[in-house]
Amino acid sequence: MSIVSDLFFILQGITATISISFLSFGIGFLLGILLAFIRLYAPKPAALLGDAYVKLFLGVPVLVFMLLFHFGFGQFIPFFKSAYFSSVFALGLRSGAYQSQIFRAAINSIPRDQLLAARALGLTDTQILRYVVLPQAFIVALPGLGSEIALLIKDSAYAFILGVLDITKYADILRAAYREFVAPYILAAMLYIMLTFPIANYLDKLGSKLKKKYAL
Amino acid sequence: MSSETILEGQGIWKIYGELEVLRGVDIDIRRGQTKVIIGPSGSGKSTLLRILGFLEPPTRGRVLFRGRDVYGEGLDLAKIRSKIGFVFQQPSLFRHLTALENIKLGPRLVLGMSDREAEKRAWEMLKLVHLEEFADYYPAQLSGGQQQRVAIARALAMNPDILLLDEPTANLDIELTWEVIEVMEELARKGITMLVVTHEIPFAREVADEICFISDGVIQECNEPEEMIKNPKTPRARVFLKRLLGEV
């Protein structure tokens, strides 16, 4: 097969790679904000539980969770019979842990005197969070979120082990079926670079620009 | 003077661990009054102001807002705070909002004004501090003095019963100090009730009704500006003022 036809073959996996990455990012985003709030503001037992959650996902390879969900939980829970959703779920849960770190640091970076000033105006805690803290925290978080998306795009490749037809899987099929040992993997690597670099770079630049504009 | 007492602290103590920052302070500010607090650093001035602004509860003692014991009666703190304007030593503007948006936020969220009403009000306040042409500037684009004037406008936009200012010019160089002081003097002349921690003696002399000297967590003495400056009664105030006025 030619390089061009190889490329088109591998491109069949791009939908899976992108959708797994972005779905798990979405789950991680919501979970990350929630966890950051819990770890920062919830009563101690809940905050400690949040910390424990983060430690768990920082300390265990995400592949182990993907295998556990699909081959383990998949025995009893129909949802996890899907390799695709097991992958999305495991990556999403881990991303929640990572993103809670990003959001917590960003929220902590907002100067205390702004919070005090908002309180002095008579804003409620919820209003302070919504109108003062979060808009600035999101800006501070942008570069970190860019790296997180890139990480998810790369780690979505583990889904191939569960049998998901993503970029890596299609590249590997070329090896197995056509005994092409080099070109498919190089093509896959180039595709990953084309996906990860622009997003991470854009969010990093945007974050730096806005940080400078507002002197955050 | 028989006008209404806006804020009153009765026997206020504040203790952090072993440290007694305030040790039984009594103070009151009446409507229309401008009161200035002076005192060495670490004497508890800022703590007292934060307690009077209901940003921090006292360890002991009562704080009355317009005659009502706020903590004793369990009143809604956010609501009381909205009636007390507060300007901090650090420029504390919301950095993601323009000058105009900074001023609008409180009226919109706390007073429930429509966007249009809040905007109108914000323009009036900007005019009051002579910063109309900077409405669309972000805090990062403003000088320290301009930031403090926006902070004053932001506090005034809530139409508070009293304005508390905690060393609003301490971080500014002389030129910028002057523009903030000028605004504060205009407000005092307009009859806005103010309690100001400051060491700008010319300001105190010009507009204050009374200067109080605080040291070691206690108000040592209060008096009319001329009397306090020329003839302080307590030895501590005498030493402090001499140093402040550069007569040592």
mmCIF file of N, CA, C and O in Angstrom, chain A residues 111 113-124 127 131-133 135-136 139 212-216, chain B residues 50 55 78 81-82 84 86 88 90-97 105-106 109-110 138 140 154-155 158:
data_model
loop_
_atom_site.group_PDB
_atom_site.id
_atom_site.type_symbol
_atom_site.label_atom_id
_atom_site.label_comp_id
_atom_site.label_asym_id
_atom_site.label_seq_id
_atom_site.Cartn_x
_atom_site.Cartn_y
_atom_site.Cartn_z
ATOM 1 N N PRO A 111 -6.074 36.962 44.056
ATOM 2 C CA PRO A 111 -5.672 37.629 45.296
ATOM 3 C C PRO A 111 -6.818 37.756 46.296
ATOM 4 O O PRO A 111 -7.963 38.021 45.928
ATOM 5 N N ASP A 113 -7.450 40.022 48.440
ATOM 6 C CA ASP A 113 -8.102 41.318 48.662
ATOM 7 C C ASP A 113 -9.268 41.557 47.703
ATOM 8 O O ASP A 113 -10.174 42.316 48.017
ATOM 9 N N GLN A 114 -9.245 40.860 46.542
ATOM 10 C CA GLN A 114 -10.422 40.957 45.675
ATOM 11 C C GLN A 114 -11.632 40.283 46.306
ATOM 12 O O GLN A 114 -12.758 40.755 46.176
ATOM 13 N N LEU A 115 -11.377 39.170 46.975
ATOM 14 C CA LEU A 115 -12.480 38.457 47.627
ATOM 15 C C LEU A 115 -13.050 39.305 48.762
ATOM 16 O O LEU A 115 -14.259 39.401 48.946
ATOM 17 N N LEU A 116 -12.153 39.927 49.503
ATOM 18 C CA LEU A 116 -12.573 40.777 50.613
ATOM 19 C C LEU A 116 -13.368 41.979 50.089
ATOM 20 O O LEU A 116 -14.394 42.357 50.649
ATOM 21 N N ALA A 117 -12.888 42.555 48.971
ATOM 22 C CA ALA A 117 -13.584 43.693 48.379
ATOM 23 C C ALA A 117 -14.981 43.285 47.916
ATOM 24 O O ALA A 117 -15.952 44.026 48.102
ATOM 25 N N ALA A 118 -15.083 42.097 47.338
ATOM 26 C CA ALA A 118 -16.388 41.615 46.872
ATOM 27 C C ALA A 118 -17.328 41.391 48.055
ATOM 28 O O ALA A 118 -18.509 41.735 48.010
ATOM 29 N N ARG A 119 -16.758 40.859 49.130
ATOM 30 C CA ARG A 119 -17.558 40.637 50.336
ATOM 31 C C ARG A 119 -18.017 41.978 50.908
ATOM 32 O O ARG A 119 -19.159 42.116 51.337
ATOM 33 N N ALA A 120 -17.117 42.951 50.877
ATOM 34 C CA ALA A 120 -17.456 44.269 51.411
ATOM 35 C C ALA A 120 -18.590 44.916 50.611
ATOM 36 O O ALA A 120 -19.367 45.698 51.153
ATOM 37 N N LEU A 121 -18.687 44.580 49.317
ATOM 38 C CA LEU A 121 -19.785 45.124 48.509
ATOM 39 C C LEU A 121 -21.119 44.471 48.858
ATOM 40 O O LEU A 121 -22.167 44.956 48.476
ATOM 41 N N GLY A 122 -21.040 43.356 49.570
ATOM 42 C CA GLY A 122 -22.268 42.664 49.953
ATOM 43 C C GLY A 122 -22.598 41.484 49.051
ATOM 44 O O GLY A 122 -23.694 40.943 49.109
ATOM 45 N N LEU A 123 -21.652 41.098 48.192
ATOM 46 C CA LEU A 123 -21.893 39.915 47.358
ATOM 47 C C LEU A 123 -21.936 38.662 48.233
ATOM 48 O O LEU A 123 -21.198 38.564 49.213
ATOM 49 N N THR A 124 -22.776 37.703 47.853
ATOM 50 C CA THR A 124 -22.805 36.435 48.580
ATOM 51 C C THR A 124 -21.632 35.578 48.102
ATOM 52 O O THR A 124 -21.028 35.874 47.067
ATOM 53 N N GLN A 127 -22.063 34.443 44.582
ATOM 54 C CA GLN A 127 -21.843 35.514 43.606
ATOM 55 C C GLN A 127 -20.352 35.819 43.450
ATOM 56 O O GLN A 127 -19.879 36.074 42.345
ATOM 57 N N TYR A 131 -18.889 35.567 39.785
ATOM 58 C CA TYR A 131 -18.590 36.799 39.046
ATOM 59 C C TYR A 131 -17.163 37.308 39.241
ATOM 60 O O TYR A 131 -16.688 38.103 38.449
ATOM 61 N N VAL A 132 -16.508 36.882 40.296
ATOM 62 C CA VAL A 132 -15.164 37.400 40.572
ATOM 63 C C VAL A 132 -14.098 36.314 40.407
ATOM 64 O O VAL A 132 -13.135 36.489 39.661
ATOM 65 N N VAL A 133 -14.308 35.180 41.062
ATOM 66 C CA VAL A 133 -13.245 34.167 41.101
ATOM 67 C C VAL A 133 -13.156 33.365 39.795
ATOM 68 O O VAL A 133 -12.096 33.304 39.168
ATOM 69 N N PRO A 135 -14.297 33.689 36.573
ATOM 70 C CA PRO A 135 -13.854 34.269 35.295
ATOM 71 C C PRO A 135 -12.337 34.445 35.238
ATOM 72 O O PRO A 135 -11.726 34.211 34.188
ATOM 73 N N GLN A 136 -11.740 34.826 36.342
ATOM 74 C CA GLN A 136 -10.286 35.010 36.359
ATOM 75 C C GLN A 136 -9.570 33.679 36.452
ATOM 76 O O GLN A 136 -8.523 33.473 35.834
ATOM 77 N N ILE A 139 -9.103 31.949 33.093
ATOM 78 C CA ILE A 139 -7.996 32.504 32.299
ATOM 79 C C ILE A 139 -6.671 31.902 32.774
ATOM 80 O O ILE A 139 -5.853 31.453 31.980
ATOM 81 N N LYS A 212 -1.708 38.676 30.616
ATOM 82 C CA LYS A 212 -0.974 39.925 30.504
ATOM 83 C C LYS A 212 -1.952 41.102 30.453
ATOM 84 O O LYS A 212 -1.756 42.120 31.120
ATOM 85 N N LYS A 213 -3.013 40.932 29.680
ATOM 86 C CA LYS A 213 -3.995 42.004 29.520
ATOM 87 C C LYS A 213 -4.592 42.421 30.869
ATOM 88 O O LYS A 213 -4.744 43.610 31.162
ATOM 89 N N TYR A 214 -4.936 41.432 31.677
ATOM 90 C CA TYR A 214 -5.575 41.735 32.960
ATOM 91 C C TYR A 214 -4.576 41.775 34.108
ATOM 92 O O TYR A 214 -4.965 41.990 35.257
ATOM 93 N N ALA A 215 -3.313 41.538 33.819
ATOM 94 C CA ALA A 215 -2.273 41.476 34.863
ATOM 95 C C ALA A 215 -2.662 40.504 35.974
ATOM 96 O O ALA A 215 -2.668 40.831 37.146
ATOM 97 N N LEU A 216 -2.994 39.277 35.580
ATOM 98 C CA LEU A 216 -3.401 38.268 36.569
ATOM 99 C C LEU A 216 -2.182 37.522 37.100
ATOM 100 O O LEU A 216 -1.230 37.333 36.394
ATOM 101 N N ARG B 50 -11.789 46.588 59.749
ATOM 102 C CA ARG B 50 -12.432 45.393 59.201
ATOM 103 C C ARG B 50 -13.569 44.923 60.106
ATOM 104 O O ARG B 50 -14.591 44.442 59.633
ATOM 105 N N LEU B 55 -16.398 42.675 58.233
ATOM 106 C CA LEU B 55 -15.636 41.714 57.440
ATOM 107 C C LEU B 55 -14.973 40.690 58.349
ATOM 108 O O LEU B 55 -14.395 39.710 57.895
ATOM 109 N N ALA B 78 -24.186 40.083 54.686
ATOM 110 C CA ALA B 78 -23.991 40.581 53.315
ATOM 111 C C ALA B 78 -24.795 41.863 53.118
ATOM 112 O O ALA B 78 -24.336 42.820 52.495
ATOM 113 N N ARG B 81 -23.126 44.717 55.029
ATOM 114 C CA ARG B 81 -21.887 45.115 54.344
ATOM 115 C C ARG B 81 -22.180 45.986 53.135
ATOM 116 O O ARG B 81 -21.414 46.887 52.792
ATOM 117 N N SER B 82 -23.294 45.695 52.446
ATOM 118 C CA SER B 82 -23.613 46.465 51.239
ATOM 119 C C SER B 82 -23.915 47.921 51.584
ATOM 120 O O SER B 82 -23.912 48.784 50.713
ATOM 121 N N ILE B 84 -22.162 49.577 53.844
ATOM 122 C CA ILE B 84 -20.925 50.159 54.348
ATOM 123 C C ILE B 84 -19.881 50.075 53.242
ATOM 124 O O ILE B 84 -19.494 48.988 52.830
ATOM 125 N N PHE B 86 -16.260 50.176 51.578
ATOM 126 C CA PHE B 86 -14.942 49.853 52.125
ATOM 127 C C PHE B 86 -13.893 50.040 51.037
ATOM 128 O O PHE B 86 -14.042 49.543 49.941
ATOM 129 N N PHE B 88 -9.755 49.553 50.488
ATOM 130 C CA PHE B 88 -8.615 48.898 51.123
ATOM 131 C C PHE B 88 -7.301 49.578 50.760
ATOM 132 O O PHE B 88 -7.218 50.341 49.805
ATOM 133 N N GLN B 90 -4.627 47.907 49.684
ATOM 134 C CA GLN B 90 -4.215 47.317 48.412
ATOM 135 C C GLN B 90 -5.256 47.663 47.363
ATOM 136 O O GLN B 90 -6.432 47.622 47.653
ATOM 137 N N PRO B 91 -4.828 47.978 46.150
ATOM 138 C CA PRO B 91 -5.828 48.149 45.098
ATOM 139 C C PRO B 91 -6.543 46.819 44.915
ATOM 140 O O PRO B 91 -5.906 45.809 44.650
ATOM 141 N N SER B 92 -7.837 46.803 45.110
ATOM 142 C CA SER B 92 -8.557 45.523 45.147
ATOM 143 C C SER B 92 -9.616 45.460 44.052
ATOM 144 O O SER B 92 -10.650 44.848 44.227
ATOM 145 N N LEU B 93 -9.359 46.126 42.928
ATOM 146 C CA LEU B 93 -10.315 46.080 41.821
ATOM 147 C C LEU B 93 -10.355 44.676 41.234
ATOM 148 O O LEU B 93 -9.374 43.945 41.292
ATOM 149 N N PHE B 94 -11.509 44.335 40.644
ATOM 150 C CA PHE B 94 -11.629 43.056 39.953
ATOM 151 C C PHE B 94 -10.905 43.201 38.622
ATOM 152 O O PHE B 94 -11.295 44.003 37.782
ATOM 153 N N ARG B 95 -9.874 42.409 38.439
ATOM 154 C CA ARG B 95 -8.932 42.693 37.359
ATOM 155 C C ARG B 95 -9.445 42.307 35.980
ATOM 156 O O ARG B 95 -8.883 42.724 34.970
ATOM 157 N N HIS B 96 -10.493 41.492 35.929
ATOM 158 C CA HIS B 96 -11.031 41.085 34.634
ATOM 159 C C HIS B 96 -12.149 42.024 34.173
ATOM 160 O O HIS B 96 -12.748 41.797 33.133
ATOM 161 N N LEU B 97 -12.431 43.054 34.972
ATOM 162 C CA LEU B 97 -13.511 43.983 34.630
ATOM 163 C C LEU B 97 -12.946 45.384 34.423
ATOM 164 O O LEU B 97 -11.984 45.780 35.080
ATOM 165 N N LEU B 105 -20.922 46.258 39.184
ATOM 166 C CA LEU B 105 -21.174 44.908 39.701
ATOM 167 C C LEU B 105 -22.038 44.889 40.962
ATOM 168 O O LEU B 105 -23.022 44.149 41.037
ATOM 169 N N GLY B 106 -21.670 45.713 41.945
ATOM 170 C CA GLY B 106 -22.426 45.736 43.201
ATOM 171 C C GLY B 106 -23.879 46.150 43.009
ATOM 172 O O GLY B 106 -24.796 45.430 43.421
ATOM 173 N N LEU B 109 -25.756 43.259 41.217
ATOM 174 C CA LEU B 109 -25.942 41.985 41.921
ATOM 175 C C LEU B 109 -26.578 42.156 43.292
ATOM 176 O O LEU B 109 -27.350 41.318 43.733
ATOM 177 N N VAL B 110 -26.218 43.238 43.980
ATOM 178 C CA VAL B 110 -26.665 43.365 45.369
ATOM 179 C C VAL B 110 -27.894 44.266 45.472
ATOM 180 O O VAL B 110 -28.853 43.951 46.182
ATOM 181 N N TYR B 138 -8.982 48.677 31.894
ATOM 182 C CA TYR B 138 -8.861 47.610 32.886
ATOM 183 C C TYR B 138 -7.923 48.081 33.989
ATOM 184 O O TYR B 138 -7.076 48.938 33.757
ATOM 185 N N ALA B 140 -5.316 46.976 35.188
ATOM 186 C CA ALA B 140 -3.893 46.893 34.841
ATOM 187 C C ALA B 140 -3.423 48.113 34.055
ATOM 188 O O ALA B 140 -2.240 48.398 34.006
ATOM 189 N N ARG B 154 -16.550 52.646 43.305
ATOM 190 C CA ARG B 154 -17.234 51.358 43.419
ATOM 191 C C ARG B 154 -17.958 51.251 44.761
ATOM 192 O O ARG B 154 -19.086 50.772 44.834
ATOM 193 N N ALA B 155 -17.277 51.728 45.813
ATOM 194 C CA ALA B 155 -17.897 51.672 47.140
ATOM 195 C C ALA B 155 -19.083 52.636 47.213
ATOM 196 O O ALA B 155 -20.145 52.306 47.759
ATOM 197 N N MET B 158 -22.833 51.934 45.824
ATOM 198 C CA MET B 158 -23.815 51.187 46.623
ATOM 199 C C MET B 158 -24.660 52.132 47.471
ATOM 200 O O MET B 158 -25.530 51.694 48.205
#
